[in-house]
Coordinates of C-alpha atoms in Angstrom, one line a residue:
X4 CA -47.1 -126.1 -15.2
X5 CA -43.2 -127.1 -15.1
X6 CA -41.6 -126.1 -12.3
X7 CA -38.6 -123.6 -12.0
X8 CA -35.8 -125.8 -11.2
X9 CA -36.6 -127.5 -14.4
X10 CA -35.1 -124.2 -16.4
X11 CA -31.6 -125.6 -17.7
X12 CA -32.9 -129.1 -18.0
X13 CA -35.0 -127.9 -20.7
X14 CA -32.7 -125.7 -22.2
X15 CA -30.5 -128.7 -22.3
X16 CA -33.9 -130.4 -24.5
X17 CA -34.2 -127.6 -26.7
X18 CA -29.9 -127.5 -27.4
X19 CA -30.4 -131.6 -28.7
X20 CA -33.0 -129.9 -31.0
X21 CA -36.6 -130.4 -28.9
X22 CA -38.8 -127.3 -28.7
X23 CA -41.0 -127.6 -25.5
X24 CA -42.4 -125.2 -23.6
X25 CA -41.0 -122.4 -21.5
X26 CA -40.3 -123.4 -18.0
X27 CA -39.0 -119.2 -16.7
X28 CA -42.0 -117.9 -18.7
X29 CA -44.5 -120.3 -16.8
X30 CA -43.0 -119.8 -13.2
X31 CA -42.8 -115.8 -13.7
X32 CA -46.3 -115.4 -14.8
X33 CA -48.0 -118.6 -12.9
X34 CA -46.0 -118.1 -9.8
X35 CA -44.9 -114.6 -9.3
X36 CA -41.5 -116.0 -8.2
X37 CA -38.1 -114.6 -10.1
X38 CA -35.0 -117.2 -11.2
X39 CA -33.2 -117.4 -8.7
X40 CA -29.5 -117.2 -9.0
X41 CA -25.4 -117.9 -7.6
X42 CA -22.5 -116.4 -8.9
X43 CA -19.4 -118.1 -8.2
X44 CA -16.4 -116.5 -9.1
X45 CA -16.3 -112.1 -8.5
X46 CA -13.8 -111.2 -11.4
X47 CA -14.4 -109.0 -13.9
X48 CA -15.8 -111.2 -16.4
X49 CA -18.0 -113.0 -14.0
X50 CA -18.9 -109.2 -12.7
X51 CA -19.8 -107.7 -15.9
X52 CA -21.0 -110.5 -18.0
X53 CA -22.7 -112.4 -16.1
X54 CA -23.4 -110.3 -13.1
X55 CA -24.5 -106.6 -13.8
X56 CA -25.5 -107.3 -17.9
X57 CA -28.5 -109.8 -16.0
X58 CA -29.2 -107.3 -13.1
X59 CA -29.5 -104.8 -15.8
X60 CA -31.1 -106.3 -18.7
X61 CA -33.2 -109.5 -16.7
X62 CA -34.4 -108.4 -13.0
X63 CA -37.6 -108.5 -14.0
X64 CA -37.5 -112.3 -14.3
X65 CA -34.3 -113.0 -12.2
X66 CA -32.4 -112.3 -9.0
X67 CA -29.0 -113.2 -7.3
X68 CA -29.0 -114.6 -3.9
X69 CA -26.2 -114.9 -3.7
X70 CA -22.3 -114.3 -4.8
X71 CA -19.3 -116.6 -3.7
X72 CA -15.7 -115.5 -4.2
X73 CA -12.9 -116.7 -2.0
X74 CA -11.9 -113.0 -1.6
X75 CA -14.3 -111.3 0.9
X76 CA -13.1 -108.0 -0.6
X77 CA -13.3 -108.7 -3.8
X78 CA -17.3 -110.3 -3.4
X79 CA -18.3 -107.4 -1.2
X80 CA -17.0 -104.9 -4.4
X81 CA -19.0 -107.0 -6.7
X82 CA -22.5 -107.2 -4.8
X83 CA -22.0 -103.2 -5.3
X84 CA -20.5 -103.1 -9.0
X85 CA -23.3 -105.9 -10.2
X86 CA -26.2 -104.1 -8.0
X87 CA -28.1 -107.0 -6.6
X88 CA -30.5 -106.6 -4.1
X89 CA -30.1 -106.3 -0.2
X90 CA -31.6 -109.7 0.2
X91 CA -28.7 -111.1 -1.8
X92 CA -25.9 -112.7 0.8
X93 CA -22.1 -113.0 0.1
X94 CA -19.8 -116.0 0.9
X95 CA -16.2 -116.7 0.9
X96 CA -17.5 -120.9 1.3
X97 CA -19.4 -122.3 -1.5
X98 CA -20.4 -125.4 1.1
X99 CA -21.7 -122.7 3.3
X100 CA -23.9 -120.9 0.5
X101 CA -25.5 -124.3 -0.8
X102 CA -26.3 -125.0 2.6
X103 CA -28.3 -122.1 3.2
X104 CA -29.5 -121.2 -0.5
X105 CA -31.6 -123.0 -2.9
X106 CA -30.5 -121.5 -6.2
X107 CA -32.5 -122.8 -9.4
X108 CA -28.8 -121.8 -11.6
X109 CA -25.6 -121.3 -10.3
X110 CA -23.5 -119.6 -12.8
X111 CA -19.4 -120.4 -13.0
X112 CA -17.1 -117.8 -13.4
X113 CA -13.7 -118.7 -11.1
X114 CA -10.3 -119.6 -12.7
X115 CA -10.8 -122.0 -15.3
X116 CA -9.1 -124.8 -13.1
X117 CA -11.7 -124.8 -10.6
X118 CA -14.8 -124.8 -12.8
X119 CA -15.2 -128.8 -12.2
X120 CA -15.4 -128.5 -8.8
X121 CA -18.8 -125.8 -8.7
X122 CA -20.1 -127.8 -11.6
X123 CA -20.0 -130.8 -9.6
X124 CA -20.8 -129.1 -6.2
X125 CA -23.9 -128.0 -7.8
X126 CA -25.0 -131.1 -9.5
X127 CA -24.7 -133.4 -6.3
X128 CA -26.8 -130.5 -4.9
X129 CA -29.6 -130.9 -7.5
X130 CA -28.8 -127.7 -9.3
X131 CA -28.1 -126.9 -12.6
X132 CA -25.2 -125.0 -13.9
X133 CA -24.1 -122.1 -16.5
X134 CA -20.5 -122.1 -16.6
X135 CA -18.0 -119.8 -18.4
X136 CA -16.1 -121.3 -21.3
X137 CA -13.9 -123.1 -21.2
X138 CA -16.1 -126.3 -19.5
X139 CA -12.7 -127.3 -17.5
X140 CA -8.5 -127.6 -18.1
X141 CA -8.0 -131.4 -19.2
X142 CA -9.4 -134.8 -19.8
X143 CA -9.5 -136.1 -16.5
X144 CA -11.7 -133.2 -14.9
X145 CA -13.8 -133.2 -18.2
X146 CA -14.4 -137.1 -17.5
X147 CA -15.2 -136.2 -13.8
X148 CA -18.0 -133.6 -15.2
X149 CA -19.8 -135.6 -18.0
X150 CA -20.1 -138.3 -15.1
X151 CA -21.4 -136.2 -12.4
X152 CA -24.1 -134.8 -15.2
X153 CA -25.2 -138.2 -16.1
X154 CA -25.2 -139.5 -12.2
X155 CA -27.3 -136.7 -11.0
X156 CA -29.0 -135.8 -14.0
X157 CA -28.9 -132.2 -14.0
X158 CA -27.5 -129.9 -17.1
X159 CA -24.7 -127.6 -17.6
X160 CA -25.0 -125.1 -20.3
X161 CA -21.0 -123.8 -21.3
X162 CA -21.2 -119.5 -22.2
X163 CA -20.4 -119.9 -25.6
X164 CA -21.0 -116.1 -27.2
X165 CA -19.3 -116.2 -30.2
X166 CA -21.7 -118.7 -31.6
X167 CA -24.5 -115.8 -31.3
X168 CA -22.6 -113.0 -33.2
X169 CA -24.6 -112.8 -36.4
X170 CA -21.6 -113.0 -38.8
X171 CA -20.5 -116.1 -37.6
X172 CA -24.4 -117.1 -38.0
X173 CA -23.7 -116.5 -41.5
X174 CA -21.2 -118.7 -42.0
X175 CA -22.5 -121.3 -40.0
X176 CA -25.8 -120.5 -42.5
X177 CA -23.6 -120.9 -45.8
X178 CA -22.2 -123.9 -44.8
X179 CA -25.2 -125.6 -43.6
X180 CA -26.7 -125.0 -47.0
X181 CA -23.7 -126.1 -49.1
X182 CA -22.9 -123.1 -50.6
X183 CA -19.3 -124.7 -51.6
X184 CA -20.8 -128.0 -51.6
X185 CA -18.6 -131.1 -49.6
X186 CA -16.2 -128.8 -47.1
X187 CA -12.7 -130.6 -47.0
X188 CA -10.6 -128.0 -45.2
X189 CA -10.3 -125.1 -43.1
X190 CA -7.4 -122.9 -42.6
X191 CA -8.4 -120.8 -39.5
X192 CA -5.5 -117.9 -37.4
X193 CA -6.1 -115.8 -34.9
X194 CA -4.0 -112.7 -34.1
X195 CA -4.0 -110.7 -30.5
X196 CA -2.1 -107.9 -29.9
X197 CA 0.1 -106.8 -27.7
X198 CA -2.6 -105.4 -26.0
X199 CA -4.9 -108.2 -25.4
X200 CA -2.2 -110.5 -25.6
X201 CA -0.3 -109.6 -23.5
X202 CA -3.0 -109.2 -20.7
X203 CA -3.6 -113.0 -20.9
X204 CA 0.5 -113.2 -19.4
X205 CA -0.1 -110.7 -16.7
X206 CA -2.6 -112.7 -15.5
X207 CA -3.3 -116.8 -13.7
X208 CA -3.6 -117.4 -17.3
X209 CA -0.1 -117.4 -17.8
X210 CA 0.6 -120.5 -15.5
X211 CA -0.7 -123.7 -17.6
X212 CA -1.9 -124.8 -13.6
X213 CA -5.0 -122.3 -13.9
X214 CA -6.0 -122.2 -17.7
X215 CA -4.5 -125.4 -19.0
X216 CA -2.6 -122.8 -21.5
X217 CA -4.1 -120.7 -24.2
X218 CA -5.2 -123.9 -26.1
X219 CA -7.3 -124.3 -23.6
X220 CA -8.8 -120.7 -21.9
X221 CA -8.7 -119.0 -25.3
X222 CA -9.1 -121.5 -27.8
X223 CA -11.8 -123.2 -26.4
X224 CA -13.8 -120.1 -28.5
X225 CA -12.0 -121.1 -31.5
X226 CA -12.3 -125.1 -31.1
X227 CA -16.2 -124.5 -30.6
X228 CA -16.8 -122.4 -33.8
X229 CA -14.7 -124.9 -35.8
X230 CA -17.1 -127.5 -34.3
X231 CA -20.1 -126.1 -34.6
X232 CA -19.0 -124.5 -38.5
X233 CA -17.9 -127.9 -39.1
X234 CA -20.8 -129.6 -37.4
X235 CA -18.6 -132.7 -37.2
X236 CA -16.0 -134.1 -33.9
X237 CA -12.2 -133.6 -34.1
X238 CA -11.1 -137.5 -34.5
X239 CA -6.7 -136.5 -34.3
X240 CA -4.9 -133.5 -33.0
X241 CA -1.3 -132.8 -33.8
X242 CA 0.2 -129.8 -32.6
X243 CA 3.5 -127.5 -32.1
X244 CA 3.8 -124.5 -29.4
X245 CA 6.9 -122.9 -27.8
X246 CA 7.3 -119.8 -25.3
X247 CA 9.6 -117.8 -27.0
X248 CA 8.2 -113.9 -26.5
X249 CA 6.9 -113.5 -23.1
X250 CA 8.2 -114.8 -19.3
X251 CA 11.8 -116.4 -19.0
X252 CA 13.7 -113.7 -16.7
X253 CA 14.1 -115.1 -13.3
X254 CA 15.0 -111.6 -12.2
X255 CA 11.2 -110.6 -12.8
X256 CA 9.8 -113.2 -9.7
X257 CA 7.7 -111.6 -8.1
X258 CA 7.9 -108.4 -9.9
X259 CA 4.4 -106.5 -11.0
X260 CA 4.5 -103.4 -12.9
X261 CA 3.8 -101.3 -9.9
X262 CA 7.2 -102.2 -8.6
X263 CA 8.8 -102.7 -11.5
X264 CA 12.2 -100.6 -11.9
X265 CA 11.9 -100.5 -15.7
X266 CA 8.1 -99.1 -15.9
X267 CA 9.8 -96.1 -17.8
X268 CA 11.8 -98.2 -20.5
X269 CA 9.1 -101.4 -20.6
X270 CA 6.2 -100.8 -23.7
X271 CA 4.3 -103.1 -21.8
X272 CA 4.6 -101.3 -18.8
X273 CA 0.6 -100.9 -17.3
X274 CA -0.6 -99.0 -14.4
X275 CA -3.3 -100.0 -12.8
X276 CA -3.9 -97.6 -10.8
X277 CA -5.3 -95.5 -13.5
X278 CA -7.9 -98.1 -14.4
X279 CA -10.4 -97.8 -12.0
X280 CA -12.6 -100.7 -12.0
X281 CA -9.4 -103.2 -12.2
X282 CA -7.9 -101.1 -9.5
X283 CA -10.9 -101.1 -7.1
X284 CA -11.7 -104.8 -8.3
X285 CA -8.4 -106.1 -7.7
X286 CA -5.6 -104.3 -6.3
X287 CA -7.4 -103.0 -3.2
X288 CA -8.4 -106.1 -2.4
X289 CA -5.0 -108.0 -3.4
X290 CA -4.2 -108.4 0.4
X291 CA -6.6 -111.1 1.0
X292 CA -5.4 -114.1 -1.4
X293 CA -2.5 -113.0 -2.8
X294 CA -3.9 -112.5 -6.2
X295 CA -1.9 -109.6 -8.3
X296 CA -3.6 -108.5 -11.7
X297 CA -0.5 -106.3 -13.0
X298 CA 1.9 -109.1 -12.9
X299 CA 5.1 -109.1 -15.3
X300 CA 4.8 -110.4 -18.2
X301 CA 8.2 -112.0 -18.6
X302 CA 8.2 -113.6 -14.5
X303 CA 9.6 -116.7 -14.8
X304 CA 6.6 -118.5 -13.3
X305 CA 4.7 -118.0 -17.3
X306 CA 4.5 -122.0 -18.3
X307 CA 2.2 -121.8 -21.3
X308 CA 2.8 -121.0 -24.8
X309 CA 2.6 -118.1 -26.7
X310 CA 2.7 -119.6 -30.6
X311 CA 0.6 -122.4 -31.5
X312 CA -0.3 -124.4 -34.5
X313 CA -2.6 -127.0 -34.4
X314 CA -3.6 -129.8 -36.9
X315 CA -6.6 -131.7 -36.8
X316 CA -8.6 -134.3 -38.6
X317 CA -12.3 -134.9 -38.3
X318 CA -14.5 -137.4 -38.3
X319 CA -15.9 -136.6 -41.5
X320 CA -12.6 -136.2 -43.0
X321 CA -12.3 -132.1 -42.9
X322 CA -8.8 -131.2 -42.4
X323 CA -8.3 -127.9 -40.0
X324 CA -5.2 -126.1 -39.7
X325 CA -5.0 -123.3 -36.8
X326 CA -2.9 -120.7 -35.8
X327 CA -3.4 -118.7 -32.8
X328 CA -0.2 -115.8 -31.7
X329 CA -0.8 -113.9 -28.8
X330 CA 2.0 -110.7 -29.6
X331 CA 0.7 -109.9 -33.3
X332 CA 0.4 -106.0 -33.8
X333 CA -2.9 -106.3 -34.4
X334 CA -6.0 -108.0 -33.3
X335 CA -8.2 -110.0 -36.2
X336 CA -9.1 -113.3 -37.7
X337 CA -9.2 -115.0 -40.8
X338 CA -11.0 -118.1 -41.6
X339 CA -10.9 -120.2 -45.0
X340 CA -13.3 -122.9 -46.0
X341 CA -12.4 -124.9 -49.1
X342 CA -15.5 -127.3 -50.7
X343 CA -15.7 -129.0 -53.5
X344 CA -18.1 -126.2 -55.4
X345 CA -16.0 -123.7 -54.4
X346 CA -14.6 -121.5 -51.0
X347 CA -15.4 -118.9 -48.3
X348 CA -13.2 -116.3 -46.6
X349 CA -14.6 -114.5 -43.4
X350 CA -12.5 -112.5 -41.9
X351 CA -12.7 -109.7 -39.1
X352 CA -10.7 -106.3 -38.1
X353 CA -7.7 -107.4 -41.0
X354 CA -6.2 -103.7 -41.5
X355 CA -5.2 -104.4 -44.6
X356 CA -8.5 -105.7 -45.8
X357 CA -10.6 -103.4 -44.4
X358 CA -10.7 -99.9 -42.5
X359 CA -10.4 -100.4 -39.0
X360 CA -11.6 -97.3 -37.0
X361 CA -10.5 -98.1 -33.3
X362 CA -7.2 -98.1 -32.2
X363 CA -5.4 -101.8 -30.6
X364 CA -5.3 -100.5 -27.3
X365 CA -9.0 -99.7 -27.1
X366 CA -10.3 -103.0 -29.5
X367 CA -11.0 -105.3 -26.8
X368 CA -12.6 -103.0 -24.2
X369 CA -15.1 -101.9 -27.1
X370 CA -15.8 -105.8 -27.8
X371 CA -16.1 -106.3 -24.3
X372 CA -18.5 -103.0 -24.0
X373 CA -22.4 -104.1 -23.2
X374 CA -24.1 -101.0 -23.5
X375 CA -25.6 -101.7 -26.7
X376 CA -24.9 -98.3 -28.4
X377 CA -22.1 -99.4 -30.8
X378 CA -22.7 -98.4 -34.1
X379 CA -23.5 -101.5 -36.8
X380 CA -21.0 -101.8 -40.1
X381 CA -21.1 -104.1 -43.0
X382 CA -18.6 -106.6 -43.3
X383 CA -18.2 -108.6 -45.8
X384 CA -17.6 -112.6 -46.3
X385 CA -16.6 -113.6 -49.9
X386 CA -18.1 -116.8 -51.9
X387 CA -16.2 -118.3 -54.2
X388 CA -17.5 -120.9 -56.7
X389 CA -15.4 -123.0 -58.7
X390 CA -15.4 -121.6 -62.5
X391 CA -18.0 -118.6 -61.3
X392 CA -17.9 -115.2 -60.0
X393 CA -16.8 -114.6 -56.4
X394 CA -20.0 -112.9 -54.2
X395 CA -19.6 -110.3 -51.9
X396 CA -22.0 -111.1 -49.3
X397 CA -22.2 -108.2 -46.2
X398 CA -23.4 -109.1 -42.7
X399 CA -24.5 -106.5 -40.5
X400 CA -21.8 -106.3 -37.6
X401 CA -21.5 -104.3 -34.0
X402 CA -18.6 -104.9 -32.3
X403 CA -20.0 -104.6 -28.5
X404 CA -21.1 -107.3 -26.5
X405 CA -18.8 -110.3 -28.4
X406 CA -19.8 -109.0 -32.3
X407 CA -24.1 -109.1 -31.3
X408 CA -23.4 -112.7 -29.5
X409 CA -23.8 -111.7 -26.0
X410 CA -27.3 -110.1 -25.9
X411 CA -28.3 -113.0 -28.4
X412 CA -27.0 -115.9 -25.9
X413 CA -28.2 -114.0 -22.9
X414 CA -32.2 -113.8 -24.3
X415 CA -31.8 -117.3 -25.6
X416 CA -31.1 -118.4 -22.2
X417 CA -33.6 -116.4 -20.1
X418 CA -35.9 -114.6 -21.9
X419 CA -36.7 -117.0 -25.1
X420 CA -35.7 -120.8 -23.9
X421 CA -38.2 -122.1 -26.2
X422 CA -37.3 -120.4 -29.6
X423 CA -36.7 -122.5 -32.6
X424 CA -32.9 -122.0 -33.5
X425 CA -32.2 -124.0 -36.8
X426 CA -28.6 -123.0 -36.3
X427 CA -28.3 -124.9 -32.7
X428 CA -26.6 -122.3 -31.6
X429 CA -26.8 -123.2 -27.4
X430 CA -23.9 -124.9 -26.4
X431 CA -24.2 -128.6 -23.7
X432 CA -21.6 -130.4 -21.8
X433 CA -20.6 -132.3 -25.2
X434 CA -19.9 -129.0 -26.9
X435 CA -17.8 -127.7 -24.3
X436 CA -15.8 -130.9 -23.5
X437 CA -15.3 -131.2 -28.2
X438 CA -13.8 -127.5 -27.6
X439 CA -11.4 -128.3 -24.1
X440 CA -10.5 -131.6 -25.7
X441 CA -8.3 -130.3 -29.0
X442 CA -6.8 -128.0 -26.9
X443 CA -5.7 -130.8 -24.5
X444 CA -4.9 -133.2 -27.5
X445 CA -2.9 -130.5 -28.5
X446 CA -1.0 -129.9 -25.5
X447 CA -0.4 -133.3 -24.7
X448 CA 0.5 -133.5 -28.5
X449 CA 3.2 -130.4 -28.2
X450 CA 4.7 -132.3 -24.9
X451 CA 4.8 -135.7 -26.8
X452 CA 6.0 -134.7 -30.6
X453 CA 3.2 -137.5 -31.2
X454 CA -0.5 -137.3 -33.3
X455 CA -3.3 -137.7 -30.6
X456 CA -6.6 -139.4 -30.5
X457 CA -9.6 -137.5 -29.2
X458 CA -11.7 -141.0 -28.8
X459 CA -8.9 -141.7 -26.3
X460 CA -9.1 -139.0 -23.9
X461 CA -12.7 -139.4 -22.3
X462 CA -15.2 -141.7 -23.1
X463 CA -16.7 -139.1 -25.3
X464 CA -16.0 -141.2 -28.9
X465 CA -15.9 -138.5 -32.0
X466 CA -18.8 -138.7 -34.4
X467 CA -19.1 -138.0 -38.1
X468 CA -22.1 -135.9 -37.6
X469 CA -21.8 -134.0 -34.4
X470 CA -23.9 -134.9 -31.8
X471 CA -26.8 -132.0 -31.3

């Protein structure tokens, strides 16, 4: 019988394309003991995601004992909001929890600055690790992970979701079985609002100190689907970006929109105090680190870029071109494959492709929603062949829970480890340092006005075929 702590170390196996038995199934029914679990990191995405979603869907097979958040507000709120169990401790010390605790998975959810030192923390401690994208903020702390996961040989599994969603399965599908033959380019641009957007500058997000920038926090999503559709390593990054909409008024330091004199005048203006789990999560607790979640969006202290365009080259000799602008007004992709049989164009909430029946404000609180009850729609993705007829192919869609990909990556993970996925959709430390490194070739690449090298970043070297 394999023993517990062996859980992400064989999901690690079956992600390079092994199927092997299952380590959770064996300890639940052999042993009568539940996976035990650390959350590091009490915001709302560590919280919702990756706190109550496993209390509510998974207690039958795992348990929290413990959270860690540096805010001892904030981590008292969320042993409430998540609803673990009375045995489960909080900590404001991550030293002092690993002291005491011996967690079989800590999962990862503080700014993303910060994510290298828990993953390290918890391979030197013998544990294994679930971290939220993106794996870390630049090349050196990247470098400082994939060492400390081959020194102490434990795993770290990166959250990847948008993998999971079926309609991106599609794609990934259609490509894998050359439905445009040879692919040679990709033209991919994504559009937030001024909604979603615009939450990203109210937030640590907007200093590049925290997220490493957009090409980095939101990206990272973007980088890893071009990857994985792909299936090859980025070789050469070039890349423009610029600040132009948001921040730039030194009159807004240290101005929120609680304080704010123009809250009557500002679109953007926000109150928090009528959102109740941000206001409970955040505000009350505010006092304790400093931390303000309704900050302006044009303080002066915003360093990262709001347009982006980014070039790369693969391996195999694909050319991507991306877009991502973070004040559009409206939320949606569009993604173009061009082959040498032919091309396919996916796209998702384009209003004027298709009828989109939520409003902006509401889009990304239903995508974030994981009570499973959304209704599933059609949508389409359109073949092309070369001198045929185009094909209308329709993909069964529901916008909760990251398009379908949340439930799907959480049941991979702990209720189905040892399931046969042909599309390799579980993400490793390889994946998630491909994705963090365009983005930091492509900052580096803004700051420089000069092409990058991927190869010469980490000791990671891009492959033709990528590594699974």
């Amino acid at each position: 019988m394999q023993n517990r702590r062996n859980f992400l170390a064989t999901i690690g196996t079956i992600a390079a394309g092994a199927v092997v038995s299952n380590p959770l199934k064996a300890a639940v029914l052999s042993e009568g003991e539940k996976l035990k679990l650390v959350l590091v990191g009490t915001g709302i995405r560590g919280n919702s995601f990756w706190g109550k979603r496993l209390v509510d869907e998974y207690s039958d097979i795992l348990e929290f004992v413990a959270l860690v958040d540096i805010n001892p507000g904030r981590v008292k709120y969320a042993a409430d909001y998540i609803g673990v169990g009375k045995d489960c401790k909080t900590y404001t010390d991550f030293d002092e929890m690993i002291g005491e605790q011996s967690p079989d998975l800590i999962i990862v959810t503080t700014p993303d600055a910060t994510h290298h030192q828990f993953i390290i923390k918890s391979l030197e401690n013998g544990v294994d690790v679930l971290t939220e994208k993106p794996l870390t903020t630049d090349e050196d702390k990247c470098q400082e992970i994939l060492d400390a996961e081959r020194r102490y040989k434990r795993k770290v599994i990166v959250g990847f979701n948008y993998r999971w969603s079926p309609y991106n399965t599609k794609i990934k599908e259609l490509l894998m079985n050359n439905a445009i033959g040879k692919l040679v380019s990709v033209d991919f641009s994504w559009m937030l609002n001024t909604s979603h957007g615009a939450s990203y500058f109210r937030r640590w997000h907007g200093q590049r100190e925290w997220s490493g920038t957009l090409l980095i926090h939101k990206a990272t999503h973007h980088f890893d689907l071009l990857n994985w559709w792909i299936d090859s390593d980025p070789d050469e990054v070039y890349a423009k970006g610029d600040l132009e909409f948001y921040g730039n008024r030194r009159d807004k330091s240290g101005v929120n929109c609680r304080s704010c004199d123009e809250k009557d005048s500002c679109p953007f203006f926000w109150d928090i105090t009528k959102s109740t789990t941000e206001y409970n999560l955040y505000a009350k607790h505010e006092h304790y680190d400093g931390y303000i979640r309704d900050n302006c969006l044009f303080r002066p202290e915003i360093n990262i870029y709001d347009k982006m365009n980014v070039n790369v080259k693969y391996a195999n000799n694909v050319y991507l071109n991306y877009m991502l602008t973070t004040y559009s007004p409206w939320e949606g992709w569009r993604v173009a494959f061009n082959g040498t049989e032919g091309r396919i164009e996916a796209f998702l909430d384009v209003p004027y492709l298709e009828d989109v029946q939520i409003s902006q404000e509401d889009m990304h609180r239903a995508e974030m929603d994981q009570s499973g009850n959304q209704e599933q729609i059609m949508k389409p993705i359109i073949l092309h062949k070369l001198w045929g007829e185009q094909e209308i192919i329709n993909v069964g869609y529901s916008r909760g829970g990251h398009g379908g990909g949340d439930e799907r990556l959480h049941d991979h993970i702990f209720r189905t480890p040892d399931a046969e996925d042909e599309y390799q959709h579980l993400a490793g430390t390889r994946d998630g340092a491909m994705s963090i490194l365009v983005g930091t070739a492509a900052r580096n690449s803004i700051e420089s006005g000069m092409p990058v090298k991927v190869g010469s970043l980490t000791t990671l070297q891009p492959r033709s075929k990528r590594l699974t």
